Short mmCIF file of C-alpha atoms and ligand atoms in Angstrom, two decimals:
data_model
loop_
_atom_site.label_atom_id
_atom_site.label_comp_id
_atom_site.label_asym_id
_atom_site.label_seq_id
_atom_site.Cartn_x
_atom_site.Cartn_y
_atom_site.Cartn_z
CA UNK A 761 -15.28 -7.16 13.46
CA UNK A 762 -13.08 -10.24 13.34
CA UNK A 763 -9.51 -9.16 13.96
CA UNK A 764 -7.74 -12.35 15.05
CA UNK A 765 -5.99 -12.86 11.73
CA UNK A 766 -5.12 -9.20 11.18
CA UNK A 767 -1.68 -7.88 11.90
CA UNK A 768 -1.02 -4.77 13.92
CA UNK A 769 0.21 -1.59 12.31
CA UNK A 770 3.88 -0.83 12.72
CA UNK A 771 3.12 2.87 12.38
CA UNK A 772 1.73 3.42 15.87
CA UNK A 773 3.29 5.83 18.36
CA UNK A 774 2.14 4.98 21.85
CA UNK A 775 2.54 8.13 23.93
CA UNK A 776 0.34 7.02 26.77
CA UNK A 777 1.61 7.65 30.24
CA UNK A 778 3.78 10.50 29.10
CA UNK A 779 3.05 13.57 31.13
CA UNK A 780 2.83 16.04 28.30
CA UNK A 781 4.70 17.58 25.42
CA UNK A 782 7.81 18.53 27.38
CA UNK A 783 8.88 15.42 29.17
CA UNK A 784 7.49 12.83 26.86
CA UNK A 785 10.47 12.54 24.62
CA UNK A 786 12.73 14.36 22.28
CA UNK A 787 10.25 14.47 19.44
CA UNK A 788 7.99 17.01 21.09
CA UNK A 789 10.05 20.10 20.45
CA UNK A 790 10.65 23.12 22.60
CA UNK A 791 7.25 24.71 22.56
CA UNK A 792 5.83 22.37 25.15
CA UNK A 793 7.89 23.79 27.97
CA UNK A 794 5.81 26.95 28.11
CA UNK A 795 2.75 24.79 28.43
CA UNK A 796 4.22 22.86 31.28
CA UNK A 797 5.15 26.07 33.01
CA UNK A 798 1.64 27.38 32.58
CA UNK A 799 0.14 24.23 33.96
CA UNK A 800 2.34 24.30 37.04
CA UNK A 801 1.68 27.96 37.65
CA UNK A 802 -2.05 27.52 37.51
CA UNK A 803 -2.26 24.32 39.42
CA UNK A 804 0.28 24.98 42.13
CA UNK A 805 1.02 28.71 42.34
CA UNK A 806 3.56 28.50 45.11
CA UNK A 807 5.27 31.81 44.58
CA UNK A 808 8.07 33.21 42.55
CA UNK A 809 10.88 31.04 43.90
CA UNK A 810 9.02 28.02 42.77
CA UNK A 811 8.49 29.62 39.37
CA UNK A 812 12.18 30.46 39.04
CA UNK A 813 13.04 26.91 39.98
CA UNK A 814 10.74 25.65 37.27
CA UNK A 815 12.29 27.97 34.69
CA UNK A 816 15.79 26.85 35.64
CA UNK A 817 14.74 23.25 35.65
CA UNK A 818 13.14 23.79 32.29
CA UNK A 819 16.33 25.25 30.91
CA UNK A 820 18.38 22.27 31.99
CA UNK A 821 15.85 19.55 31.38
CA UNK A 822 14.35 20.83 28.17
CA UNK A 823 17.40 22.48 26.65
CA UNK A 824 15.29 25.42 25.58
CA UNK A 825 15.79 29.10 26.23
CA UNK A 826 13.90 31.72 28.17
CA UNK A 827 12.20 32.84 24.99
CA UNK A 828 10.70 29.39 24.58
CA UNK A 829 9.64 29.32 28.20
CA UNK A 830 7.86 32.61 28.28
CA UNK A 831 6.66 32.53 24.69
CA UNK A 832 3.29 31.21 25.68
CA UNK A 833 0.49 31.25 23.19
CA UNK A 834 -3.22 30.73 23.55
CA UNK A 835 -3.20 27.15 22.30
CA UNK A 836 -1.14 26.20 25.29
CA UNK A 837 -3.88 27.17 27.67
CA UNK A 838 -5.19 23.75 26.68
CA UNK A 839 -3.35 22.57 29.78
CA UNK A 840 -6.38 22.64 31.93
CA UNK A 841 -7.55 19.91 34.20
CA UNK A 842 -9.31 17.85 31.59
CA UNK A 843 -7.47 14.69 32.46
CA UNK A 844 -9.58 11.75 33.41
CA UNK A 845 -7.74 8.54 34.22
CA UNK A 846 -7.81 6.18 31.30
CA UNK A 847 -9.56 2.92 32.01
CA UNK A 848 -8.90 1.25 28.70
CA UNK A 849 -7.22 -2.08 28.45
CA UNK A 850 -4.61 -2.74 25.84
CA UNK A 851 -7.15 -4.76 23.96
CA UNK A 852 -8.58 -1.50 22.67
CA UNK A 853 -5.18 -0.33 21.46
CA UNK A 854 -4.62 -3.62 19.66
CA UNK A 855 -7.99 -3.34 17.96
CA UNK A 856 -7.30 0.19 16.79
CA UNK A 857 -3.84 -0.72 15.59
CA UNK A 858 -5.22 -3.60 13.53
CA UNK A 859 -7.95 -1.45 12.03
CA UNK A 860 -5.32 1.15 11.22
CA UNK A 861 -3.15 -1.47 9.48
CA UNK A 862 -6.18 -2.63 7.52
CA UNK A 863 -6.84 0.89 6.22
CA UNK A 864 -3.22 1.07 5.13
CA UNK A 865 -3.59 -2.15 3.16
CA UNK A 866 -6.82 -0.95 1.57
CA UNK A 867 -5.66 2.51 0.56
CA UNK A 868 -2.34 1.27 -0.77
CA UNK A 869 -4.33 -1.02 -3.05
CA UNK A 870 -6.85 1.66 -4.08
CA UNK A 871 -4.18 4.24 -4.86
CA UNK A 872 -2.38 1.67 -6.96
CA UNK A 873 -5.55 1.15 -9.01
CA UNK A 874 -5.46 4.87 -9.77
CA UNK A 875 -1.78 4.76 -10.65
CA UNK A 876 -0.87 6.53 -7.41
CA UNK A 877 1.39 5.73 -4.48
CA UNK A 878 -0.11 5.89 -1.01
CA UNK A 879 2.04 7.26 1.78
CA UNK A 880 0.31 5.96 4.90
CA UNK A 881 -0.24 8.11 7.99
CA UNK A 882 0.91 7.33 11.51
CA UNK A 883 -1.30 6.74 14.51
CA UNK A 884 -0.58 8.44 17.82
CA UNK A 885 -2.26 6.99 20.89
CA UNK A 886 -2.02 9.43 23.77
CA UNK A 887 -3.72 10.60 26.90
CA UNK A 888 -4.29 14.08 28.36
CA UNK A 889 -2.57 16.13 25.67
CA UNK A 890 0.25 15.88 23.23
CA UNK A 891 2.21 18.07 20.88
CA UNK A 892 1.35 17.74 17.20
CA UNK A 893 3.45 18.72 14.21
CA UNK A 894 1.51 21.73 13.00
CA UNK A 895 -1.86 21.48 14.75
CA UNK A 896 -0.95 22.86 18.16
CA UNK A 897 -1.40 20.85 21.30
CA UNK A 898 -3.79 17.97 20.85
CA UNK A 899 -6.17 17.64 23.76
CA UNK A 900 -8.01 14.44 24.58
CA UNK A 901 -11.19 16.40 25.25
CA UNK A 902 -11.33 17.38 21.58
CA UNK A 903 -11.82 13.80 20.41
CA UNK A 904 -9.90 11.96 17.68
CA UNK A 905 -8.44 14.12 14.92
CA UNK A 906 -6.12 14.10 11.94
CA UNK A 907 -3.26 16.59 11.64
CA UNK A 908 -2.36 17.30 8.00
CA UNK A 909 0.90 18.96 9.07
CA UNK A 910 2.50 15.75 10.27
CA UNK A 911 0.18 13.21 8.60
CA UNK A 912 -0.80 11.63 11.90
CA UNK A 913 -4.09 10.48 13.35
CA UNK A 914 -4.36 11.30 17.07
CA UNK A 915 -6.57 9.36 19.39
CA UNK A 916 -7.15 9.16 23.09
CA UNK A 917 -8.64 5.77 23.86
CA UNK A 918 -11.07 7.17 26.41
CA UNK A 919 -13.04 8.22 23.33
CA UNK A 920 -13.90 4.57 22.89
CA UNK A 921 -15.86 4.71 26.15
CA UNK A 922 -17.25 8.11 25.23
CA UNK A 923 -18.75 6.69 22.08
CA UNK A 924 -20.70 4.24 24.19
CA UNK A 925 -21.54 6.43 27.15
CA UNK A 926 -21.85 9.93 25.75
CA UNK A 927 -22.80 9.30 22.12
CA UNK A 928 -24.69 6.05 22.70
CA UNK A 929 -22.86 4.46 19.80
CA UNK A 930 -21.52 1.22 21.20
CA UNK A 931 -19.61 -1.53 19.48
CA UNK A 932 -16.17 -2.16 18.10
CA UNK A 933 -17.17 -1.18 14.59
CA UNK A 934 -18.36 2.22 15.78
CA UNK A 935 -14.76 2.82 16.81
CA UNK A 936 -13.48 1.33 13.56
CA UNK A 937 -15.63 3.83 11.66
CA UNK A 938 -14.10 6.71 13.63
CA UNK A 939 -10.56 5.55 12.81
CA UNK A 940 -11.42 4.99 9.16
CA UNK A 941 -12.98 8.47 9.00
CA UNK A 942 -9.78 10.10 10.31
CA UNK A 943 -7.71 8.05 7.86
CA UNK A 944 -10.15 9.35 5.23
CA UNK A 945 -8.84 12.85 5.97
CA UNK A 946 -5.34 11.58 5.32
CA UNK A 947 -6.51 10.20 1.98
CA UNK A 948 -7.80 13.71 1.20
CA UNK A 949 -4.43 15.11 2.16
CA UNK A 950 -2.66 12.62 -0.10
CA UNK A 951 -4.97 13.32 -3.04
CA UNK A 952 -4.56 17.10 -2.73
CA UNK A 953 -8.23 17.60 -1.83
CA UNK A 954 -7.33 19.14 1.49
CA UNK A 955 -4.98 21.63 -0.09
CA UNK A 956 -7.56 22.91 -2.57
CA UNK A 957 -10.14 22.93 0.20
CA UNK A 958 -7.91 25.16 2.33
CA UNK A 959 -7.26 27.52 -0.59
CA UNK A 960 -10.94 27.87 -1.43
CA UNK A 961 -11.93 28.33 2.18
CA UNK A 962 -9.79 31.42 2.57
CA UNK A 963 -11.67 33.52 0.06
CA UNK A 964 -15.27 32.73 0.99
CA UNK A 965 -17.70 33.67 3.75
CA UNK A 966 -17.89 31.76 6.99
CA UNK A 967 -21.21 30.29 5.99
CA UNK A 968 -19.82 29.09 2.65
CA UNK A 969 -16.71 27.78 4.38
CA UNK A 970 -18.88 25.75 6.76
CA UNK A 971 -20.77 24.32 3.82
CA UNK A 972 -17.50 23.36 2.17
CA UNK A 973 -16.27 21.76 5.39
CA UNK A 974 -19.41 19.62 5.44
CA UNK A 975 -18.44 18.26 2.02
CA UNK A 976 -14.94 17.49 3.23
CA UNK A 977 -16.32 15.63 6.23
CA UNK A 978 -18.87 13.69 4.22
CA UNK A 979 -16.11 12.57 1.90
CA UNK A 980 -14.17 11.21 4.89
CA UNK A 981 -17.34 9.30 5.80
CA UNK A 982 -17.52 7.97 2.26
CA UNK A 983 -13.90 6.81 2.50
CA UNK A 984 -14.67 5.10 5.82
CA UNK A 985 -17.50 3.25 4.10
CA UNK A 986 -15.22 2.27 1.22
CA UNK A 987 -12.80 0.73 3.70
CA UNK A 988 -15.71 -1.10 5.37
CA UNK A 989 -16.49 -2.73 2.02
CA UNK A 990 -12.90 -3.89 1.85
CA UNK A 991 -13.12 -5.71 5.19
CA UNK A 992 -16.51 -7.09 4.23
CA UNK A 993 -14.82 -8.59 1.17
CA UNK A 994 -12.34 -10.26 3.50
CA UNK A 995 -15.20 -11.75 5.49
CA UNK A 996 -14.21 -9.84 8.60
CA UNK A 997 -17.54 -8.23 9.37
CA UNK A 998 -19.79 -9.60 12.07
CA UNK A 999 -23.53 -9.26 12.37
CA UNK A 1000 -24.39 -5.74 13.47
CA UNK A 1001 -21.10 -4.12 12.48
CA UNK A 1002 -22.52 -1.91 9.75
CA UNK A 1003 -25.37 -0.91 12.07
CA UNK A 1004 -22.78 0.07 14.68
CA UNK A 1005 -21.00 2.30 12.17
CA UNK A 1006 -24.28 3.79 10.96
CA UNK A 1007 -25.31 4.41 14.53
CA UNK A 1008 -22.02 6.20 15.20
CA UNK A 1009 -22.35 8.24 12.00
CA UNK A 1010 -25.81 9.24 13.16
CA UNK A 1011 -24.66 10.07 16.68
CA UNK A 1012 -21.91 12.43 15.53
CA UNK A 1013 -24.04 14.24 12.94
CA UNK A 1014 -24.16 18.00 13.54
CA UNK A 1015 -27.92 18.12 13.90
CA UNK A 1016 -27.97 15.38 16.52
CA UNK A 1017 -25.08 16.93 18.44
CA UNK A 1018 -26.61 20.42 18.34
CA UNK A 1019 -30.01 19.12 19.31
CA UNK A 1020 -28.45 17.45 22.32
CA UNK A 1021 -26.33 20.47 23.26
CA UNK A 1022 -28.62 23.40 22.52
CA UNK A 1023 -32.04 21.89 22.01
CA UNK A 1024 -32.16 23.27 18.46
CA UNK A 1025 -30.46 22.89 15.11
CA UNK A 1026 -28.49 25.59 13.30
CA UNK A 1027 -27.75 24.35 9.77
CA UNK A 1028 -25.49 27.29 8.82
CA UNK A 1029 -23.04 26.31 11.49
CA UNK A 1030 -22.90 22.70 10.39
CA UNK A 1031 -19.39 21.56 9.66
CA UNK A 1032 -19.77 17.78 9.53
CA UNK A 1033 -23.16 17.19 7.96
CA UNK A 1034 -26.44 15.98 9.34
CA UNK A 1035 -26.87 12.50 10.74
CA UNK A 1036 -28.71 11.46 7.60
CA UNK A 1037 -26.00 12.85 5.30
CA UNK A 1038 -23.24 11.15 7.23
CA UNK A 1039 -25.00 7.81 7.18
CA UNK A 1040 -25.82 8.05 3.52
CA UNK A 1041 -22.24 8.89 2.44
CA UNK A 1042 -20.86 6.12 4.61
CA UNK A 1043 -23.31 3.72 2.94
CA UNK A 1044 -22.40 5.00 -0.50
CA UNK A 1045 -18.77 4.24 0.27
CA UNK A 1046 -19.79 0.82 1.50
CA UNK A 1047 -21.66 0.28 -1.76
CA UNK A 1048 -18.86 1.29 -4.17
CA UNK A 1049 -15.70 0.72 -2.15
CA UNK A 1050 -13.56 2.93 -4.36
CA UNK A 1051 -12.14 6.45 -4.62
CA UNK A 1052 -14.12 7.50 -7.68
CA UNK A 1053 -17.65 7.62 -6.37
CA UNK A 1054 -16.80 9.83 -3.43
CA UNK A 1055 -16.82 13.29 -4.98
CA UNK A 1056 -18.86 15.09 -2.34
CA UNK A 1057 -17.71 18.46 -3.71
CA UNK A 1058 -19.66 18.32 -6.94
CA UNK A 1059 -22.43 15.96 -5.83
CA UNK A 1060 -25.81 17.04 -4.57
CA UNK A 1061 -25.24 16.08 -0.94
ZN1 ZN B 2401 -13.65 14.58 10.12
#
């Protein structure tokens, strides 16, 4: 994808190099302190005086109270040793920021066509783990995700390498597809689709809920494709870009992932759609480039 003439997004929070929720900055809230404590206890374990010192330090440094410190919950056990040193250059961050800005431009325009106002999300670039506003502690090992609670897309740039090495989906546009897919979830949040999805999901079986989740995911793929048409219209696509996105959509299909992980496919547990479904909804988005043709909930998927 040609990005030289694109501007960067001004809605990016770069949290890289921050050690975790507690010491990263004031925006993380109190809940991270328990996580820090847990991490230190597990990784060091130097006896109770050390622990007391940590608690006291936590009180002064974090401004929390003992309740916050000992109020550990299961999501905070995410503080395991999953950290792998990031090898990405800032070039990757610039690319992602420009793609993100491009989605903002596109969706603002599309919402306007529908008589709606688009409130764009924010992008958080982080490493290791970070506190989200309503989705617990985001962990890099979980891959990129969107948090509806704070309307932010979270990404650890090591995923860029993972796409190439682990998922065999190389290329800048593979990464662009991933970003556009996450932004697609924000579009669903803005349009109220996510809210009705969450309401429906509560009163149905797990199997039916999985099937509904597949439709939500395929719609995000459709929206990613719609954005791709927008950049094609701006003459920003390079040879092979769409193939890169299709390859990535194939690589992260549930059947392909399950096949690789378990050697078999379990359709009832699908939550993202098969490789073929994901590719075909991305291509449909690329064909129409609008909001209207992306109703995966009533379509025969
Ligand atoms: Zn998704």
